[in-house]
Amino acid sequence: EVQLVQSGAEVKKPGESLKISCKGSGYSFTSYWIGWVRQMPGKGLEWMGIIYPGDSDTRYSPSFQGQVTISADKSISTAYLQWSSLKASDTAMYYCARQRVVAAGNDAFDIWGQGTMVTVSS
Amino acid sequence: DIQLTQSPSFLSASVGDRVTITCRASQGISSYLAWYQQKPGKAPKLLIYAASTLQSGVPSRFSGSGSGTEFTLTISSLQPEDFATYYCQQLNSYPFFGQGTKLEIK
């Protein structure tokens, strides 16, 4: 079964760092772009960026460039989203998702992780 | 950046109704558009890609059409499980999403 499994919910304080993960299985992890999508409470979907695990080519939305870092470890089929200094406004559900077509540029996301809820509060 | 505007933002309908949701792009995106369904507490689910191609496993009551700047998602006969929020996503440049359309039971 093709799936993405994300790490569990996190509760952090402002200023703390965080790295959440997304593990792929059931397919060739290095061949498909993986993206991250933010959903703030009660709000819509925001595309944050994508990474190609085969060579770690990474693209960011201008809104998230410099605010987060997307990375991947192909040896363990895992993508990451990390913050160096969290803010209360980072409180949201974060989804990872796989693009539909092998090695394509922008494409629809056909496989989604279950989401990781990040809560940042003092 | 290409902006997407969905209409309506909220839609109230009954089981069996035919409903249409529109997504307009601020500039032409050919057929580089996808539609997703999201239920509360769940991850989004891909319904349609390339504007009109049904994702495997998605019921045939869902259909998509359009190209350029105007696109529609149609549900031919609403079922109880279709009440959800629907998002379009353009795949041309930065693949941003529309703001969503919440489909509620009348």
PDB file of N, CA, C and O in Angstrom, chain B residues 57-101:
ATOM      1  N   GLY B  57     -10.795   5.647  -8.614  1.00  0.00           N
ATOM      2  CA  GLY B  57     -11.573   5.356  -7.412  1.00  0.00           C
ATOM      3  C   GLY B  57     -12.600   6.418  -7.047  1.00  0.00           C
ATOM      4  O   GLY B  57     -13.417   6.198  -6.142  1.00  0.00           O
ATOM      5  N   VAL B  58     -12.583   7.541  -7.742  1.00  0.00           N
ATOM      6  CA  VAL B  58     -13.541   8.616  -7.443  1.00  0.00           C
ATOM      7  C   VAL B  58     -14.846   8.342  -8.212  1.00  0.00           C
ATOM      8  O   VAL B  58     -14.807   8.041  -9.402  1.00  0.00           O
ATOM      9  N   PRO B  59     -15.978   8.458  -7.532  1.00  0.00           N
ATOM     10  CA  PRO B  59     -17.253   8.161  -8.203  1.00  0.00           C
ATOM     11  C   PRO B  59     -17.488   9.035  -9.427  1.00  0.00           C
ATOM     12  O   PRO B  59     -17.103  10.215  -9.460  1.00  0.00           O
ATOM     13  N   SER B  60     -18.171   8.464 -10.412  1.00  0.00           N
ATOM     14  CA  SER B  60     -18.389   9.153 -11.681  1.00  0.00           C
ATOM     15  C   SER B  60     -19.376  10.307 -11.571  1.00  0.00           C
ATOM     16  O   SER B  60     -19.543  11.071 -12.538  1.00  0.00           O
ATOM     17  N   ARG B  61     -20.038  10.479 -10.430  1.00  0.00           N
ATOM     18  CA  ARG B  61     -20.917  11.643 -10.275  1.00  0.00           C
ATOM     19  C   ARG B  61     -20.120  12.947 -10.187  1.00  0.00           C
ATOM     20  O   ARG B  61     -20.669  14.032 -10.327  1.00  0.00           O
ATOM     21  N   PHE B  62     -18.821  12.822  -9.937  1.00  0.00           N
ATOM     22  CA  PHE B  62     -17.944  13.989  -9.935  1.00  0.00           C
ATOM     23  C   PHE B  62     -17.399  14.195 -11.350  1.00  0.00           C
ATOM     24  O   PHE B  62     -16.971  13.245 -12.001  1.00  0.00           O
ATOM     25  N   SER B  63     -17.409  15.451 -11.788  1.00  0.00           N
ATOM     26  CA  SER B  63     -16.806  15.766 -13.079  1.00  0.00           C
ATOM     27  C   SER B  63     -16.220  17.168 -13.035  1.00  0.00           C
ATOM     28  O   SER B  63     -16.665  18.019 -12.261  1.00  0.00           O
ATOM     29  N   GLY B  64     -15.227  17.384 -13.869  1.00  0.00           N
ATOM     30  CA  GLY B  64     -14.591  18.685 -13.955  1.00  0.00           C
ATOM     31  C   GLY B  64     -14.516  19.131 -15.403  1.00  0.00           C
ATOM     32  O   GLY B  64     -14.443  18.308 -16.312  1.00  0.00           O
ATOM     33  N   SER B  65     -14.545  20.442 -15.581  1.00  0.00           N
ATOM     34  CA  SER B  65     -14.431  20.975 -16.932  1.00  0.00           C
ATOM     35  C   SER B  65     -13.753  22.335 -16.882  1.00  0.00           C
ATOM     36  O   SER B  65     -13.587  22.918 -15.808  1.00  0.00           O
ATOM     37  N   GLY B  66     -13.403  22.820 -18.068  1.00  0.00           N
ATOM     38  CA  GLY B  66     -12.821  24.149 -18.178  1.00  0.00           C
ATOM     39  C   GLY B  66     -11.383  24.137 -18.632  1.00  0.00           C
ATOM     40  O   GLY B  66     -10.717  23.095 -18.623  1.00  0.00           O
ATOM     41  N   SER B  67     -10.938  25.298 -19.041  1.00  0.00           N
ATOM     42  CA  SER B  67      -9.531  25.511 -19.390  1.00  0.00           C
ATOM     43  C   SER B  67      -9.298  27.013 -19.440  1.00  0.00           C
ATOM     44  O   SER B  67     -10.252  27.794 -19.539  1.00  0.00           O
ATOM     45  N   GLY B  68      -8.045  27.399 -19.375  1.00  0.00           N
ATOM     46  CA  GLY B  68      -7.732  28.822 -19.401  1.00  0.00           C
ATOM     47  C   GLY B  68      -7.893  29.458 -18.032  1.00  0.00           C
ATOM     48  O   GLY B  68      -7.037  29.300 -17.169  1.00  0.00           O
ATOM     49  N   THR B  69      -8.990  30.172 -17.829  1.00  0.00           N
ATOM     50  CA  THR B  69      -9.196  30.864 -16.558  1.00  0.00           C
ATOM     51  C   THR B  69     -10.443  30.438 -15.798  1.00  0.00           C
ATOM     52  O   THR B  69     -10.622  30.843 -14.652  1.00  0.00           O
ATOM     53  N   GLU B  70     -11.319  29.673 -16.405  1.00  0.00           N
ATOM     54  CA  GLU B  70     -12.561  29.308 -15.717  1.00  0.00           C
ATOM     55  C   GLU B  70     -12.766  27.795 -15.723  1.00  0.00           C
ATOM     56  O   GLU B  70     -12.722  27.147 -16.769  1.00  0.00           O
ATOM     57  N   PHE B  71     -13.031  27.278 -14.527  1.00  0.00           N
ATOM     58  CA  PHE B  71     -13.143  25.841 -14.319  1.00  0.00           C
ATOM     59  C   PHE B  71     -14.351  25.547 -13.437  1.00  0.00           C
ATOM     60  O   PHE B  71     -14.743  26.372 -12.616  1.00  0.00           O
ATOM     61  N   THR B  72     -14.919  24.375 -13.618  1.00  0.00           N
ATOM     62  CA  THR B  72     -16.039  23.971 -12.775  1.00  0.00           C
ATOM     63  C   THR B  72     -15.870  22.540 -12.297  1.00  0.00           C
ATOM     64  O   THR B  72     -15.325  21.690 -12.992  1.00  0.00           O
ATOM     65  N   LEU B  73     -16.350  22.328 -11.082  1.00  0.00           N
ATOM     66  CA  LEU B  73     -16.496  20.989 -10.512  1.00  0.00           C
ATOM     67  C   LEU B  73     -17.994  20.765 -10.361  1.00  0.00           C
ATOM     68  O   LEU B  73     -18.685  21.594  -9.759  1.00  0.00           O
ATOM     69  N   THR B  74     -18.479  19.683 -10.916  1.00  0.00           N
ATOM     70  CA  THR B  74     -19.901  19.365 -10.842  1.00  0.00           C
ATOM     71  C   THR B  74     -20.093  18.031 -10.141  1.00  0.00           C
ATOM     72  O   THR B  74     -19.357  17.069 -10.415  1.00  0.00           O
ATOM     73  N   ILE B  75     -21.059  18.006  -9.240  1.00  0.00           N
ATOM     74  CA  ILE B  75     -21.496  16.750  -8.625  1.00  0.00           C
ATOM     75  C   ILE B  75     -22.916  16.528  -9.140  1.00  0.00           C
ATOM     76  O   ILE B  75     -23.808  17.354  -8.881  1.00  0.00           O
ATOM     77  N   SER B  76     -23.114  15.445  -9.866  1.00  0.00           N
ATOM     78  CA  SER B  76     -24.369  15.301 -10.611  1.00  0.00           C
ATOM     79  C   SER B  76     -25.557  14.989  -9.719  1.00  0.00           C
ATOM     80  O   SER B  76     -26.672  15.441  -9.995  1.00  0.00           O
ATOM     81  N   SER B  77     -25.332  14.236  -8.659  1.00  0.00           N
ATOM     82  CA  SER B  77     -26.420  13.883  -7.745  1.00  0.00           C
ATOM     83  C   SER B  77     -25.807  13.700  -6.355  1.00  0.00           C
ATOM     84  O   SER B  77     -25.194  12.673  -6.074  1.00  0.00           O
ATOM     85  N   LEU B  78     -25.972  14.716  -5.524  1.00  0.00           N
ATOM     86  CA  LEU B  78     -25.303  14.728  -4.221  1.00  0.00           C
ATOM     87  C   LEU B  78     -25.674  13.520  -3.367  1.00  0.00           C
ATOM     88  O   LEU B  78     -26.853  13.164  -3.249  1.00  0.00           O
ATOM     89  N   GLN B  79     -24.643  12.937  -2.785  1.00  0.00           N
ATOM     90  CA  GLN B  79     -24.824  11.869  -1.816  1.00  0.00           C
ATOM     91  C   GLN B  79     -24.449  12.379  -0.432  1.00  0.00           C
ATOM     92  O   GLN B  79     -23.714  13.364  -0.306  1.00  0.00           O
ATOM     93  N   PRO B  80     -24.938  11.726   0.612  1.00  0.00           N
ATOM     94  CA  PRO B  80     -24.656  12.228   1.969  1.00  0.00           C
ATOM     95  C   PRO B  80     -23.164  12.384   2.250  1.00  0.00           C
ATOM     96  O   PRO B  80     -22.771  13.306   2.957  1.00  0.00           O
ATOM     97  N   GLU B  81     -22.348  11.506   1.682  1.00  0.00           N
ATOM     98  CA  GLU B  81     -20.908  11.563   1.945  1.00  0.00           C
ATOM     99  C   GLU B  81     -20.201  12.683   1.183  1.00  0.00           C
ATOM    100  O   GLU B  81     -18.990  12.878   1.361  1.00  0.00           O
ATOM    101  N   ASP B  82     -20.921  13.415   0.340  1.00  0.00           N
ATOM    102  CA  ASP B  82     -20.300  14.473  -0.447  1.00  0.00           C
ATOM    103  C   ASP B  82     -20.271  15.812   0.273  1.00  0.00           C
ATOM    104  O   ASP B  82     -19.646  16.760  -0.219  1.00  0.00           O
ATOM    105  N   PHE B  83     -20.928  15.900   1.405  1.00  0.00           N
ATOM    106  CA  PHE B  83     -20.929  17.170   2.127  1.00  0.00           C
ATOM    107  C   PHE B  83     -19.569  17.349   2.789  1.00  0.00           C
ATOM    108  O   PHE B  83     -19.173  16.580   3.665  1.00  0.00           O
ATOM    109  N   ALA B  84     -18.848  18.363   2.308  1.00  0.00           N
ATOM    110  CA  ALA B  84     -17.437  18.544   2.627  1.00  0.00           C
ATOM    111  C   ALA B  84     -17.017  19.914   2.095  1.00  0.00           C
ATOM    112  O   ALA B  84     -17.843  20.671   1.589  1.00  0.00           O
ATOM    113  N   THR B  85     -15.729  20.202   2.231  1.00  0.00           N
ATOM    114  CA  THR B  85     -15.169  21.416   1.634  1.00  0.00           C
ATOM    115  C   THR B  85     -14.352  21.024   0.419  1.00  0.00           C
ATOM    116  O   THR B  85     -13.608  20.035   0.454  1.00  0.00           O
ATOM    117  N   TYR B  86     -14.493  21.804  -0.640  1.00  0.00           N
ATOM    118  CA  TYR B  86     -13.829  21.512  -1.910  1.00  0.00           C
ATOM    119  C   TYR B  86     -12.846  22.627  -2.246  1.00  0.00           C
ATOM    120  O   TYR B  86     -13.160  23.808  -2.075  1.00  0.00           O
ATOM    121  N   TYR B  87     -11.682  22.232  -2.708  1.00  0.00           N
ATOM    122  CA  TYR B  87     -10.626  23.183  -3.066  1.00  0.00           C
ATOM    123  C   TYR B  87     -10.161  22.917  -4.492  1.00  0.00           C
ATOM    124  O   TYR B  87      -9.987  21.759  -4.893  1.00  0.00           O
ATOM    125  N   CYS B  88      -9.915  24.001  -5.226  1.00  0.00           N
ATOM    126  CA  CYS B  88      -9.189  23.871  -6.478  1.00  0.00           C
ATOM    127  C   CYS B  88      -7.725  24.232  -6.226  1.00  0.00           C
ATOM    128  O   CYS B  88      -7.393  24.890  -5.235  1.00  0.00           O
ATOM    129  N   GLN B  89      -6.858  23.772  -7.101  1.00  0.00           N
ATOM    130  CA  GLN B  89      -5.422  24.042  -7.014  1.00  0.00           C
ATOM    131  C   GLN B  89      -4.895  24.220  -8.426  1.00  0.00           C
ATOM    132  O   GLN B  89      -5.102  23.357  -9.274  1.00  0.00           O
ATOM    133  N   GLN B  90      -4.215  25.345  -8.670  1.00  0.00           N
ATOM    134  CA  GLN B  90      -3.615  25.526  -9.977  1.00  0.00           C
ATOM    135  C   GLN B  90      -2.203  24.962  -9.957  1.00  0.00           C
ATOM    136  O   GLN B  90      -1.514  25.058  -8.942  1.00  0.00           O
ATOM    137  N   LEU B  91      -1.777  24.383 -11.049  1.00  0.00           N
ATOM    138  CA  LEU B  91      -0.514  23.659 -11.100  1.00  0.00           C
ATOM    139  C   LEU B  91       0.454  24.315 -12.074  1.00  0.00           C
ATOM    140  O   LEU B  91       1.402  23.686 -12.537  1.00  0.00           O
ATOM    141  N   ASN B  92       0.228  25.613 -12.341  1.00  0.00           N
ATOM    142  CA  ASN B  92       1.029  26.281 -13.348  1.00  0.00           C
ATOM    143  C   ASN B  92       2.341  26.795 -12.770  1.00  0.00           C
ATOM    144  O   ASN B  92       3.409  26.306 -13.101  1.00  0.00           O
ATOM    145  N   SER B  93       2.256  27.748 -11.860  1.00  0.00           N
ATOM    146  CA  SER B  93       3.482  28.262 -11.241  1.00  0.00           C
ATOM    147  C   SER B  93       3.509  27.750  -9.806  1.00  0.00           C
ATOM    148  O   SER B  93       3.527  26.553  -9.595  1.00  0.00           O
ATOM    149  N   TYR B  94       3.580  28.618  -8.827  1.00  0.00           N
ATOM    150  CA  TYR B  94       3.416  28.145  -7.456  1.00  0.00           C
ATOM    151  C   TYR B  94       2.011  27.540  -7.345  1.00  0.00           C
ATOM    152  O   TYR B  94       1.027  28.220  -7.570  1.00  0.00           O
ATOM    153  N   PRO B  95       1.909  26.267  -7.003  1.00  0.00           N
ATOM    154  CA  PRO B  95       0.605  25.579  -7.068  1.00  0.00           C
ATOM    155  C   PRO B  95      -0.315  25.881  -5.883  1.00  0.00           C
ATOM    156  O   PRO B  95      -0.645  25.012  -5.091  1.00  0.00           O
ATOM    157  N   PHE B  96      -0.750  27.131  -5.827  1.00  0.00           N
ATOM    158  CA  PHE B  96      -1.598  27.556  -4.731  1.00  0.00           C
ATOM    159  C   PHE B  96      -3.011  26.994  -4.873  1.00  0.00           C
ATOM    160  O   PHE B  96      -3.454  26.629  -5.961  1.00  0.00           O
ATOM    161  N   PHE B  97      -3.720  26.999  -3.738  1.00  0.00           N
ATOM    162  CA  PHE B  97      -5.099  26.535  -3.670  1.00  0.00           C
ATOM    163  C   PHE B  97      -6.071  27.704  -3.697  1.00  0.00           C
ATOM    164  O   PHE B  97      -5.721  28.826  -3.286  1.00  0.00           O
ATOM    165  N   GLY B  98      -7.288  27.428  -4.126  1.00  0.00           N
ATOM    166  CA  GLY B  98      -8.369  28.368  -3.927  1.00  0.00           C
ATOM    167  C   GLY B  98      -8.750  28.411  -2.459  1.00  0.00           C
ATOM    168  O   GLY B  98      -8.267  27.605  -1.647  1.00  0.00           O
ATOM    169  N   GLN B  99      -9.654  29.309  -2.112  1.00  0.00           N
ATOM    170  CA  GLN B  99      -9.984  29.526  -0.695  1.00  0.00           C
ATOM    171  C   GLN B  99     -10.963  28.489  -0.153  1.00  0.00           C
ATOM    172  O   GLN B  99     -11.181  28.429   1.058  1.00  0.00           O
ATOM    173  N   GLY B 100     -11.529  27.681  -1.033  1.00  0.00           N
ATOM    174  CA  GLY B 100     -12.418  26.607  -0.590  1.00  0.00           C
ATOM    175  C   GLY B 100     -13.887  26.940  -0.739  1.00  0.00           C
ATOM    176  O   GLY B 100     -14.286  28.114  -0.693  1.00  0.00           O
ATOM    177  N   THR B 101     -14.680  25.904  -0.926  1.00  0.00           N
ATOM    178  CA  THR B 101     -16.137  25.999  -0.963  1.00  0.00           C
ATOM    179  C   THR B 101     -16.695  24.960  -0.008  1.00  0.00           C
ATOM    180  O   THR B 101     -16.439  23.757  -0.180  1.00  0.00           O
TER     181      THR B 101
END
